[in-house]
Every structure is written in structure tokens, then in C-alpha cells.
Amino acid sequence: MKKKLVVLSVDSLFDEDMELLKTLPNFGRLIRRGCVVRGGMRSVYPSDTYPAHASLITGTWPDRHGIYHNQPLDVGNLDPDWFWYRRDMKTETLLDAAHRAGYSTACVSWPCMGGDPSVDWLVPEIWPKDPNEDPRPIFRTACSANLLGPGGILERHWHKLRGTQKPFMDHMMIGCACDIIRRYKPDVMLIHLAYLDGTRHLHGVHGPAVRQAVYANDDWFGRLEEATMDAGVYENTNFAVISDHGHLNVRRIFHPNVLLAEAGLISLDENGQVVGWRAYCHSAGLSCQVFLREPSDRGTRAVLEDLLYAMWENETWGVESVLTKAEVRREHRLDGPFDYVLEGKGGTAFGSEWTGPALTSSGETPGASHGHLPYKGPQPVWIAAGPGFKPGEMVSRRRIIDVAPTFAALLGITLAETEGTAMTELLK
């Protein structure tokens, strides 16, 4: 009988949560009967959901898989589309390799996987711009046809949505995942849930609301286990709970585009809308990617560099470092159409606004964010148990690019393009 694998990615679950997880009925049981990575898994730069999940599923760094940010640059749009689709990734995925080896595959709300032909049952992470808009049309651009229409699994769960509000999106996604398990018994299933991440953004790294979000995810994981029991495949299923990045508390938000507009690098009309640009800053949370419209324009580059280093020298703005494209490629394996990266410090996150004050407060109740250099702060978790994992085994800190090759080794398949290393010491 083929080994089965169910992977739950709990967005922003990290090593500082482990003591709480041990006390919970479902996560605690997984820890007691399984294996863990002590100190967590080093993320990627920027430590954001989409670059990290592309690395989790490919075993490659962002300069290889091509997902350099959650959202591609869209100058003048404060709410750009995201990297919704599989076509945006440049390397093969774990699901490609599994499908090629004859495994049946399912994927629910995993970033960058919309429209993937290697997935037999696919519910994408994608949403319409307007939270009051019917989500069905955009889902149809990225979802498996076999889950749509009368009698399809999605029809059973649409009613749970309240736009993109959390936890309603996750309620829908976990319902779909459990139904796919019961109805189709896929060999390999990946699920991503984002309620915990959204809660930390709103309420900070720790606190009562965060604990409640962790409790909800413990319940959702238990429902996945129950679904495998209902399907009669629990004893043959390997389970893994992983995550993508940490969080740091935020006290203020710096909008460098305001300074770029004042310097004439962004042109605005009488209504304050962008009508032209020579340089533009695209926030990645606790870092910011800086783009030149014409990278060969030496004059604009000189003006921009002077401005960026002036931001760094002025403690007011909370810029820890100015990194060149060559530096982030060499030191952090990050590449993309940007030319510089700003890293924040001291509780400073970046915004993309080009009008209004350049520095704003995050409010009376500071939230949290990510996108920072991956060695900072809490680290993503790895917990796994099942017939293919060694119970009680523990290894020290590894990298999220080691996740996909470990699952490939578990399944006995080849992931040809991986740059990670399988954690074979956790496998039987």
C-alpha cells in the first residue's frame, strides 16, 4: 500500500508556540508520537507567505523558484493581485514529482498553486478584490473543475465565506480538505491556513487572541485526522504540521514612496494618483523592495541611492540597512525585478503609500508583521508523525528548503531540482 501524506501549513506558527502546542489535544498528540525540529526552520528572504510556501513545496530558494514577494509590482495600486498561479513558479514542486510517480494529489489553499495541472483535486488560495463580490468566477480560473458545480465539494462550503474575513476562509478550506479526504482519499494532500497569521498581524506576536487562533488550528488539525479515520486510511497516513515564517511586533510604519514623490521620482496628478515613476518602493512588510523603472538610467540611480542612504542615516525612518540586488542574491538567494531592498529595525514596517505622512503609528495596540531577514525572531515549526517517521526523534534547526526533499524521501520519489537536504534522520 502506498504511503499517504497530509501536510498542514499553519501560517506563522512558530517555535515560541511549541510549549502551548504540547498542551493541546491534537497538536500535543502529534508531538508526543512524532518527531520535531528543535529551534524551528529557517525561512527565506523576505520571510513572507508566498516566497516561503514556494520554497516549502519546491525545496529551492526564491532566486530559483521566482516568487520574490507575495505580490508582483503594480505601481500605483495599493492592493495588487498576488502570485496566485502555478505558472508563476519556475521550478517543479513536490506535487509535480508525486503526480509523475503515480500518486494522487490534492492541494487546498496553498499559495502559488492556482491552476496546477499536477493536482487532481485543487482548491486555490485566491480571492476577489471586493469582499462583497461573488468568489465563484475567480475560483473558476484556478480551481479543479471536478470540485465545482452541483454536487461538487465547493458547493457544500461556499456559505462559510464572509468575503476574505478570517477565520471564515479557513473554515471553508478545512471543510473542503476533509471532504476531499473522505470522498477521494488522495495519497498526498497539502493544506494552508492563515487565520493565525491574520490574528498576529492585528494583535501582536502573543496574547489571548493569538492563543484562541492556535486553539482553532488545533481543532482543524483534529478534523483532518478524523477525516482520515472516516476514510479508513488513518493508520497508513503520515501527518506533518509546518509553517512559513515568524512575526515581530510593529510600532510604526514608514512609507518611503512619500519621500520618493517629494524628490520627483514619483509623479502625481492633482488627485494624488501616480501618473509616472522613475523609482518605486514595494512593501514586503518588515522589508521593502525598491524598483527602478529604467535600471540603466545612471542619473536616476544616483539620485535614488543618495535618497535611500539618507533614509538609512536618519534614525527617524527606522531603516536598518540598504541592500543591493547583488547583495541579497549572494547573501539570501533572493532575486527579482527590484534593484534594492530596505530592511526595517526597531519595530518599523514599511507601507507603499505615496501621499500623506511618511511615518505613521501602528495604533494604540501594536500589531505584528514579517518579511524581515530570516534569522530574526521566532522560526517556523516542523512536527511530523506517522508510519514513515521516527517517534521521539529530534534534530536541531534546519531550513524550510529541506521540507520538500524530506517529503520526497518519505514517499520514495525524486525531486530533481531541489536545493534542500532531506532530513533522513527523521525517517524510518
GROMACS .gro file of C-alpha atoms in nm:
model
  428
    1MET     CA    1   0.000   0.000   0.000
    2LYS     CA    2   0.128   0.349  -0.086
    3LYS     CA    3   0.230   0.574   0.198
    4LYS     CA    4  -0.005   0.868   0.238
    5LEU     CA    5   0.090   1.219   0.344
    6VAL     CA    6  -0.121   1.505   0.483
    7VAL     CA    7   0.067   1.833   0.534
    8LEU     CA    8  -0.091   2.123   0.722
    9SER     CA    9   0.088   2.457   0.696
   10VAL     CA   10  -0.030   2.687   0.976
   11ASP     CA   11   0.077   3.030   0.859
   12SER     CA   12   0.304   3.199   1.120
   13LEU     CA   13   0.303   2.911   1.371
   14PHE     CA   14   0.650   2.920   1.523
   15ASP     CA   15   0.890   2.774   1.773
   16GLU     CA   16   0.779   3.001   2.059
   17ASP     CA   17   0.435   2.833   2.034
   18MET     CA   18   0.569   2.483   2.100
   19GLU     CA   19   0.502   2.477   2.474
   20LEU     CA   20   0.139   2.576   2.411
   21LEU     CA   21   0.107   2.317   2.133
   22LYS     CA   22   0.219   2.041   2.369
   23THR     CA   23  -0.081   2.113   2.595
   24LEU     CA   24  -0.341   2.084   2.316
   25PRO     CA   25  -0.527   1.761   2.237
   26ASN     CA   26  -0.438   1.726   1.869
   27PHE     CA   27  -0.107   1.907   1.823
   28GLY     CA   28   0.009   1.765   2.157
   29ARG     CA   29  -0.066   1.409   2.046
   30LEU     CA   30   0.122   1.467   1.719
   31ILE     CA   31   0.426   1.592   1.911
   32ARG     CA   32   0.420   1.302   2.156
   33ARG     CA   33   0.403   1.036   1.885
   34GLY     CA   34   0.623   1.207   1.630
   35CYS     CA   35   0.942   1.398   1.559
   36VAL     CA   36   1.027   1.768   1.571
   37VAL     CA   37   1.294   2.015   1.465
   38ARG     CA   38   1.422   2.194   1.774
   39GLY     CA   39   1.458   2.570   1.725
   40GLY     CA   40   1.249   2.571   1.410
   41MET     CA   41   1.319   2.601   1.039
   42ARG     CA   42   1.499   2.899   0.891
   43SER     CA   43   1.275   3.081   0.644
   44VAL     CA   44   1.361   3.273   0.326
   45TYR     CA   45   1.403   3.643   0.248
   46PRO     CA   46   1.162   3.812   0.254
   47SER     CA   47   1.005   3.594   0.522
   48ASP     CA   48   0.663   3.627   0.363
   49THR     CA   49   0.395   3.369   0.293
   50TYR     CA   50   0.427   3.327  -0.083
   51PRO     CA   51   0.808   3.314  -0.120
   52ALA     CA   52   0.821   3.079   0.180
   53HIS     CA   53   0.547   2.845   0.055
   54ALA     CA   54   0.709   2.827  -0.286
   55SER     CA   55   1.030   2.719  -0.110
   56LEU     CA   56   0.842   2.471   0.110
   57ILE     CA   57   0.692   2.296  -0.193
   58THR     CA   58   0.995   2.312  -0.426
   59GLY     CA   59   1.294   2.285  -0.193
   60THR     CA   60   1.452   2.583  -0.372
   61TRP     CA   61   1.542   2.941  -0.282
   62PRO     CA   62   1.347   3.238  -0.421
   63ASP     CA   63   1.611   3.313  -0.685
   64ARG     CA   64   1.533   2.970  -0.832
   65HIS     CA   65   1.156   2.941  -0.796
   66GLY     CA   66   1.092   3.305  -0.888
   67ILE     CA   67   0.846   3.409  -0.615
   68TYR     CA   68   1.027   3.714  -0.476
   69HIS     CA   69   0.730   3.876  -0.294
   70ASN     CA   70   0.368   3.798  -0.209
   71GLN     CA   71   0.255   4.033  -0.485
   72PRO     CA   72   0.410   4.131  -0.818
   73LEU     CA   73   0.480   4.501  -0.862
   74ASP     CA   74   0.178   4.707  -0.971
   75VAL     CA   75   0.276   5.072  -0.945
   76GLY     CA   76   0.003   5.296  -0.810
   77ASN     CA   77  -0.210   5.008  -0.681
   78LEU     CA   78  -0.211   4.966  -0.304
   79ASP     CA   79  -0.388   4.629  -0.331
   80PRO     CA   80  -0.220   4.436  -0.615
   81ASP     CA   81  -0.307   4.083  -0.712
   82TRP     CA   82  -0.095   3.810  -0.555
   83PHE     CA   83   0.114   3.536  -0.713
   84TRP     CA   84  -0.198   3.319  -0.732
   85TYR     CA   85  -0.100   3.077  -1.006
   86ARG     CA   86   0.132   2.779  -1.052
   87ARG     CA   87   0.260   2.933  -1.375
   88ASP     CA   88   0.438   3.197  -1.165
   89MET     CA   89   0.678   2.936  -1.020
   90LYS     CA   90   0.979   2.838  -1.230
   91THR     CA   91   1.070   2.504  -1.071
   92GLU     CA   92   0.898   2.171  -1.019
   93THR     CA   93   0.707   2.106  -0.699
   94LEU     CA   94   0.662   1.813  -0.466
   95LEU     CA   95   0.318   1.760  -0.622
   96ASP     CA   96   0.468   1.752  -0.972
   97ALA     CA   97   0.707   1.477  -0.862
   98ALA     CA   98   0.434   1.287  -0.675
   99HIS     CA   99   0.196   1.304  -0.970
  100ARG     CA  100   0.470   1.184  -1.205
  101ALA     CA  101   0.533   0.887  -0.974
  102GLY     CA  102   0.166   0.785  -0.982
  103TYR     CA  103   0.045   0.936  -0.654
  104SER     CA  104  -0.295   1.105  -0.642
  105THR     CA  105  -0.264   1.464  -0.521
  106ALA     CA  106  -0.475   1.729  -0.351
  107CYS     CA  107  -0.400   2.089  -0.262
  108VAL     CA  108  -0.617   2.327  -0.058
  109SER     CA  109  -0.539   2.697  -0.021
  110TRP     CA  110  -0.166   2.652  -0.082
  111PRO     CA  111  -0.009   2.974  -0.217
  112CYS     CA  112   0.102   2.996  -0.582
  113MET     CA  113  -0.076   2.676  -0.684
  114GLY     CA  114  -0.380   2.802  -0.876
  115GLY     CA  115  -0.446   2.615  -1.199
  116ASP     CA  116  -0.182   2.347  -1.137
  117PRO     CA  117  -0.235   2.052  -1.376
  118SER     CA  118  -0.039   1.818  -1.144
  119VAL     CA  119  -0.308   1.841  -0.875
  120ASP     CA  120  -0.605   1.606  -0.901
  121TRP     CA  121  -0.822   1.800  -0.652
  122LEU     CA  122  -0.732   2.166  -0.618
  123VAL     CA  123  -0.895   2.443  -0.414
  124PRO     CA  124  -0.683   2.756  -0.473
  125GLU     CA  125  -0.588   3.036  -0.241
  126ILE     CA  126  -0.739   3.321  -0.438
  127TRP     CA  127  -0.997   3.587  -0.367
  128PRO     CA  128  -1.178   3.874  -0.542
  129LYS     CA  129  -1.084   4.237  -0.485
  130ASP     CA  130  -1.423   4.329  -0.342
  131PRO     CA  131  -1.507   4.126  -0.030
  132ASN     CA  132  -1.876   4.151  -0.124
  133GLU     CA  133  -1.813   4.006  -0.470
  134ASP     CA  134  -1.917   3.651  -0.561
  135PRO     CA  135  -1.594   3.447  -0.533
  136ARG     CA  136  -1.702   3.180  -0.781
  137PRO     CA  137  -1.575   3.347  -1.103
  138ILE     CA  138  -1.220   3.396  -0.977
  139PHE     CA  139  -1.215   3.049  -0.818
  140ARG     CA  140  -1.303   2.901  -1.155
  141THR     CA  141  -0.982   3.046  -1.302
  142ALA     CA  142  -0.771   2.840  -1.065
  143CYS     CA  143  -0.976   2.551  -0.923
  144SER     CA  144  -1.013   2.188  -1.033
  145ALA     CA  145  -1.325   2.153  -1.246
  146ASN     CA  146  -1.410   1.833  -1.059
  147LEU     CA  147  -1.477   2.032  -0.740
  148LEU     CA  148  -1.712   2.286  -0.898
  149GLY     CA  149  -2.076   2.272  -0.995
  150PRO     CA  150  -2.376   2.088  -0.847
  151GLY     CA  151  -2.263   1.809  -0.618
  152GLY     CA  152  -1.908   1.946  -0.610
  153ILE     CA  153  -1.728   1.986  -0.280
  154LEU     CA  154  -1.705   2.364  -0.310
  155GLU     CA  155  -2.084   2.393  -0.329
  156ARG     CA  156  -2.104   2.241   0.019
  157HIS     CA  157  -1.881   2.510   0.168
  158TRP     CA  158  -1.941   2.843  -0.011
  159HIS     CA  159  -2.181   2.950   0.263
  160LYS     CA  160  -1.895   2.962   0.515
  161LEU     CA  161  -1.728   3.257   0.342
  162ARG     CA  162  -1.766   3.615   0.464
  163GLY     CA  163  -1.560   3.771   0.189
  164THR     CA  164  -1.198   3.708   0.280
  165GLN     CA  165  -1.253   3.760   0.653
  166LYS     CA  166  -1.079   3.519   0.886
  167PRO     CA  167  -1.149   3.264   1.024
  168PHE     CA  168  -1.430   3.214   0.769
  169MET     CA  169  -1.194   3.145   0.479
  170ASP     CA  170  -1.016   2.879   0.685
  171HIS     CA  171  -1.349   2.726   0.789
  172MET     CA  172  -1.429   2.681   0.422
  173MET     CA  173  -1.086   2.543   0.336
  174ILE     CA  174  -1.073   2.287   0.615
  175GLY     CA  175  -1.423   2.172   0.524
  176CYS     CA  176  -1.317   2.122   0.163
  177ALA     CA  177  -1.000   1.938   0.269
  178CYS     CA  178  -1.188   1.698   0.494
  179ASP     CA  179  -1.445   1.624   0.224
  180ILE     CA  180  -1.170   1.558  -0.032
  181ILE     CA  181  -1.010   1.310   0.210
  182ARG     CA  182  -1.337   1.130   0.277
  183ARG     CA  183  -1.451   1.122  -0.084
  184TYR     CA  184  -1.126   1.072  -0.279
  185LYS     CA  185  -0.857   0.952  -0.032
  186PRO     CA  186  -0.568   1.136  -0.202
  187ASP     CA  187  -0.219   0.998  -0.149
  188VAL     CA  188  -0.061   1.341  -0.095
  189MET     CA  189  -0.251   1.643   0.039
  190LEU     CA  190  -0.125   1.993   0.120
  191ILE     CA  191  -0.335   2.245   0.315
  192HIS     CA  192  -0.254   2.604   0.415
  193LEU     CA  193  -0.449   2.801   0.678
  194ALA     CA  194  -0.393   3.172   0.751
  195TYR     CA  195  -0.614   3.264   1.049
  196LEU     CA  196  -0.323   3.263   1.296
  197ASP     CA  197  -0.118   3.490   1.072
  198GLY     CA  198  -0.404   3.737   1.039
  199THR     CA  199  -0.455   3.738   1.414
  200ARG     CA  200  -0.090   3.816   1.481
  201HIS     CA  201  -0.098   4.098   1.227
  202LEU     CA  202  -0.388   4.253   1.419
  203HIS     CA  203  -0.299   4.177   1.781
  204GLY     CA  204   0.076   4.126   1.805
  205VAL     CA  205   0.303   3.827   1.842
  206HIS     CA  206   0.144   3.684   2.159
  207GLY     CA  207  -0.172   3.735   2.361
  208PRO     CA  208  -0.523   3.597   2.422
  209ALA     CA  209  -0.643   3.639   2.063
  210VAL     CA  210  -0.336   3.456   1.934
  211ARG     CA  211  -0.393   3.167   2.175
  212GLN     CA  212  -0.753   3.139   2.054
  213ALA     CA  213  -0.630   3.123   1.694
  214VAL     CA  214  -0.386   2.845   1.789
  215TYR     CA  215  -0.674   2.657   1.958
  216ALA     CA  216  -0.877   2.687   1.637
  217ASN     CA  217  -0.593   2.539   1.433
  218ASP     CA  218  -0.561   2.252   1.680
  219ASP     CA  219  -0.928   2.177   1.622
  220TRP     CA  220  -0.887   2.198   1.244
  221PHE     CA  221  -0.593   1.958   1.252
  222GLY     CA  222  -0.803   1.718   1.459
  223ARG     CA  223  -1.073   1.735   1.192
  224LEU     CA  224  -0.819   1.633   0.928
  225GLU     CA  225  -0.720   1.333   1.140
  226GLU     CA  226  -1.088   1.241   1.186
  227ALA     CA  227  -1.142   1.261   0.810
  228THR     CA  228  -0.863   1.008   0.750
  229MET     CA  229  -1.024   0.784   1.013
  230ASP     CA  230  -1.360   0.812   0.836
  231ALA     CA  231  -1.187   0.726   0.509
  232GLY     CA  232  -1.017   0.423   0.666
  233VAL     CA  233  -0.665   0.549   0.590
  234TYR     CA  234  -0.552   0.693   0.926
  235GLU     CA  235  -0.307   0.416   1.015
  236ASN     CA  236  -0.134   0.449   0.677
  237THR     CA  237  -0.118   0.830   0.681
  238ASN     CA  238   0.182   1.043   0.770
  239PHE     CA  239   0.091   1.382   0.914
  240ALA     CA  240   0.309   1.694   0.922
  241VAL     CA  241   0.242   2.038   1.069
  242ILE     CA  242   0.475   2.302   0.930
  243SER     CA  243   0.486   2.679   0.887
  244ASP     CA  244   0.645   2.954   0.685
  245HIS     CA  245   0.777   3.247   0.892
  246GLY     CA  246   0.782   3.422   1.226
  247HIS     CA  247   0.647   3.762   1.331
  248LEU     CA  248   0.788   4.070   1.504
  249ASN     CA  249   0.584   4.338   1.678
  250VAL     CA  250   0.537   4.667   1.490
  251ARG     CA  251   0.511   5.016   1.639
  252ARG     CA  252   0.530   5.236   1.331
  253ILE     CA  253   0.503   5.228   0.952
  254PHE     CA  254   0.742   5.408   0.718
  255HIS     CA  255   0.620   5.500   0.368
  256PRO     CA  256   0.936   5.569   0.162
  257ASN     CA  257   0.730   5.644  -0.151
  258VAL     CA  258   0.629   5.972   0.014
  259LEU     CA  259   0.995   6.076   0.010
  260LEU     CA  260   1.040   5.946  -0.345
  261ALA     CA  261   0.745   6.158  -0.458
  262GLU     CA  262   0.889   6.465  -0.284
  263ALA     CA  263   1.218   6.401  -0.468
  264GLY     CA  264   1.039   6.386  -0.804
  265LEU     CA  265   1.096   6.014  -0.856
  266ILE     CA  266   0.718   5.952  -0.848
  267SER     CA  267   0.483   6.189  -1.036
  268LEU     CA  268   0.129   6.252  -0.910
  269ASP     CA  269  -0.176   6.418  -1.063
  270GLU     CA  270  -0.396   6.677  -0.891
  271ASN     CA  271  -0.585   6.395  -0.718
  272GLY     CA  272  -0.271   6.241  -0.575
  273GLN     CA  273  -0.270   5.943  -0.812
  274VAL     CA  274   0.050   5.808  -0.964
  275VAL     CA  275   0.089   5.912  -1.328
  276GLY     CA  276   0.459   5.841  -1.372
  277TRP     CA  277   0.755   5.697  -1.187
  278ARG     CA  278   1.129   5.650  -1.209
  279ALA     CA  279   1.165   5.465  -0.879
  280TYR     CA  280   0.908   5.298  -0.653
  281CYS     CA  281   0.906   5.112  -0.320
  282HIS     CA  282   0.701   4.794  -0.286
  283SER     CA  283   0.642   4.698   0.078
  284ALA     CA  284   0.711   4.340   0.182
  285GLY     CA  285   0.617   4.407   0.546
  286LEU     CA  286   0.932   4.444   0.754
  287SER     CA  287   1.138   4.487   0.438
  288CYS     CA  288   1.077   4.684   0.121
  289GLN     CA  289   1.182   4.618  -0.238
  290VAL     CA  290   1.287   4.922  -0.441
  291PHE     CA  291   1.239   4.925  -0.819
  292LEU     CA  292   1.393   5.139  -1.090
  293ARG     CA  293   1.179   5.182  -1.400
  294GLU     CA  294   1.495   5.205  -1.611
  295PRO     CA  295   1.777   5.026  -1.427
  296SER     CA  296   2.031   5.152  -1.684
  297ASP     CA  297   1.945   5.519  -1.606
  298ARG     CA  298   2.257   5.613  -1.408
  299GLY     CA  299   2.131   5.958  -1.319
  300THR     CA  300   1.812   5.828  -1.159
  301ARG     CA  301   2.006   5.551  -0.987
  302ALA     CA  302   2.243   5.807  -0.831
  303VAL     CA  303   1.953   6.021  -0.706
  304LEU     CA  304   1.777   5.713  -0.567
  305GLU     CA  305   2.087   5.580  -0.393
  306ASP     CA  306   2.152   5.915  -0.227
  307LEU     CA  307   1.792   5.917  -0.102
  308LEU     CA  308   1.799   5.557   0.023
  309TYR     CA  309   2.121   5.608   0.215
  310ALA     CA  310   1.984   5.932   0.360
  311MET     CA  311   1.688   5.727   0.488
  312TRP     CA  312   1.932   5.481   0.645
  313GLU     CA  313   2.135   5.756   0.811
  314ASN     CA  314   1.828   5.927   0.958
  315GLU     CA  315   1.720   5.726   1.264
  316THR     CA  316   1.371   5.872   1.230
  317TRP     CA  317   1.279   5.634   0.950
  318GLY     CA  318   1.387   5.307   1.114
  319VAL     CA  319   1.588   5.167   0.821
  320GLU     CA  320   1.838   4.908   0.940
  321SER     CA  321   2.015   4.851   0.609
  322VAL     CA  322   2.013   4.927   0.237
  323LEU     CA  323   2.092   4.612   0.039
  324THR     CA  324   2.173   4.600  -0.330
  325LYS     CA  325   2.029   4.341  -0.564
  326ALA     CA  326   2.369   4.173  -0.585
  327GLU     CA  327   2.394   4.155  -0.205
  328VAL     CA  328   2.054   3.991  -0.150
  329ARG     CA  329   2.119   3.747  -0.432
  330ARG     CA  330   2.456   3.650  -0.286
  331GLU     CA  331   2.366   3.651   0.083
  332HIS     CA  332   2.000   3.547   0.083
  333ARG     CA  333   1.935   3.380  -0.254
  334LEU     CA  334   1.671   3.640  -0.339
  335ASP     CA  335   1.635   3.773  -0.691
  336GLY     CA  336   1.367   3.962  -0.882
  337PRO     CA  337   1.300   4.273  -1.090
  338PHE     CA  338   1.385   4.508  -0.799
  339ASP     CA  339   1.719   4.691  -0.755
  340TYR     CA  340   1.747   4.745  -0.377
  341VAL     CA  341   1.596   4.614  -0.054
  342LEU     CA  342   1.538   4.814   0.263
  343GLU     CA  343   1.534   4.622   0.593
  344GLY     CA  344   1.347   4.774   0.886
  345LYS     CA  345   1.451   4.787   1.251
  346GLY     CA  346   1.313   4.874   1.591
  347GLY     CA  347   0.952   4.779   1.523
  348THR     CA  348   0.936   4.954   1.186
  349ALA     CA  349   0.734   4.810   0.899
  350PHE     CA  350   0.704   4.955   0.551
  351GLY     CA  351   0.399   5.085   0.367
  352SER     CA  352   0.354   5.167   0.000
  353GLU     CA  353   0.159   5.495   0.033
  354TRP     CA  354   0.291   5.790  -0.173
  355THR     CA  355   0.081   6.066  -0.014
  356GLY     CA  356   0.026   6.169   0.348
  357PRO     CA  357   0.279   6.146   0.628
  358ALA     CA  358   0.590   5.940   0.563
  359LEU     CA  359   0.574   5.791   0.914
  360THR     CA  360   0.258   5.667   1.084
  361SER     CA  361   0.186   5.490   1.410
  362SER     CA  362   0.055   5.135   1.410
  363GLY     CA  363  -0.205   5.240   1.671
  364GLU     CA  364  -0.260   5.201   2.042
  365THR     CA  365  -0.250   4.821   2.016
  366PRO     CA  366   0.060   4.734   1.812
  367GLY     CA  367   0.020   4.453   1.566
  368ALA     CA  368   0.293   4.241   1.415
  369SER     CA  369   0.437   4.173   1.074
  370HIS     CA  370   0.702   3.973   0.888
  371GLY     CA  371   0.904   3.993   0.567
  372HIS     CA  372   1.220   4.051   0.769
  373LEU     CA  373   1.560   3.884   0.738
  374PRO     CA  374   1.501   3.516   0.814
  375TYR     CA  375   1.742   3.484   1.106
  376LYS     CA  376   1.548   3.738   1.314
  377GLY     CA  377   1.289   3.642   1.574
  378PRO     CA  378   1.081   3.324   1.604
  379GLN     CA  379   1.125   3.046   1.350
  380PRO     CA  380   0.874   2.822   1.165
  381VAL     CA  381   0.791   2.479   1.311
  382TRP     CA  382   0.826   2.122   1.190
  383ILE     CA  383   0.625   1.844   1.358
  384ALA     CA  384   0.556   1.509   1.191
  385ALA     CA  385   0.427   1.164   1.285
  386GLY     CA  386   0.307   0.851   1.113
  387PRO     CA  387   0.430   0.519   0.982
  388GLY     CA  388   0.723   0.676   0.796
  389PHE     CA  389   0.857   0.897   1.077
  390LYS     CA  390   1.066   0.803   1.380
  391PRO     CA  391   0.876   0.870   1.703
  392GLY     CA  392   1.062   1.079   1.958
  393GLU     CA  393   1.334   1.185   1.714
  394MET     CA  394   1.461   1.542   1.729
  395VAL     CA  395   1.708   1.738   1.518
  396SER     CA  396   1.831   2.094   1.555
  397ARG     CA  397   1.749   2.391   1.338
  398ARG     CA  398   1.712   2.326   0.965
  399ARG     CA  399   1.585   2.526   0.664
  400ILE     CA  400   1.244   2.537   0.502
  401ILE     CA  401   1.404   2.430   0.172
  402ASP     CA  402   1.468   2.096   0.346
  403VAL     CA  403   1.094   2.028   0.378
  404ALA     CA  404   1.011   1.921   0.021
  405PRO     CA  405   1.310   1.685  -0.017
  406THR     CA  406   1.221   1.523   0.318
  407PHE     CA  407   0.866   1.455   0.200
  408ALA     CA  408   1.003   1.329  -0.132
  409ALA     CA  409   1.231   1.086   0.052
  410LEU     CA  410   0.939   0.974   0.268
  411LEU     CA  411   0.734   0.898  -0.045
  412GLY     CA  412   1.025   0.740  -0.230
  413ILE     CA  413   1.011   0.988  -0.517
  414THR     CA  414   1.268   1.211  -0.687
  415LEU     CA  415   1.256   1.588  -0.660
  416ALA     CA  416   1.514   1.670  -0.922
  417GLU     CA  417   1.556   2.046  -0.880
  418THR     CA  418   1.569   2.069  -0.502
  419GLU     CA  419   1.847   2.263  -0.331
  420GLY     CA  420   1.749   2.139   0.014
  421THR     CA  421   1.862   1.830   0.202
  422ALA     CA  422   1.625   1.556   0.314
  423MET     CA  423   1.608   1.517   0.693
  424THR     CA  424   1.659   1.143   0.664
  425GLU     CA  425   1.741   1.111   1.034
  426LEU     CA  426   1.367   1.173   1.100
  427LEU     CA  427   1.258   0.895   0.863
  428LYS     CA  428   1.228   0.524   0.931
   0.00000   0.00000   0.00000
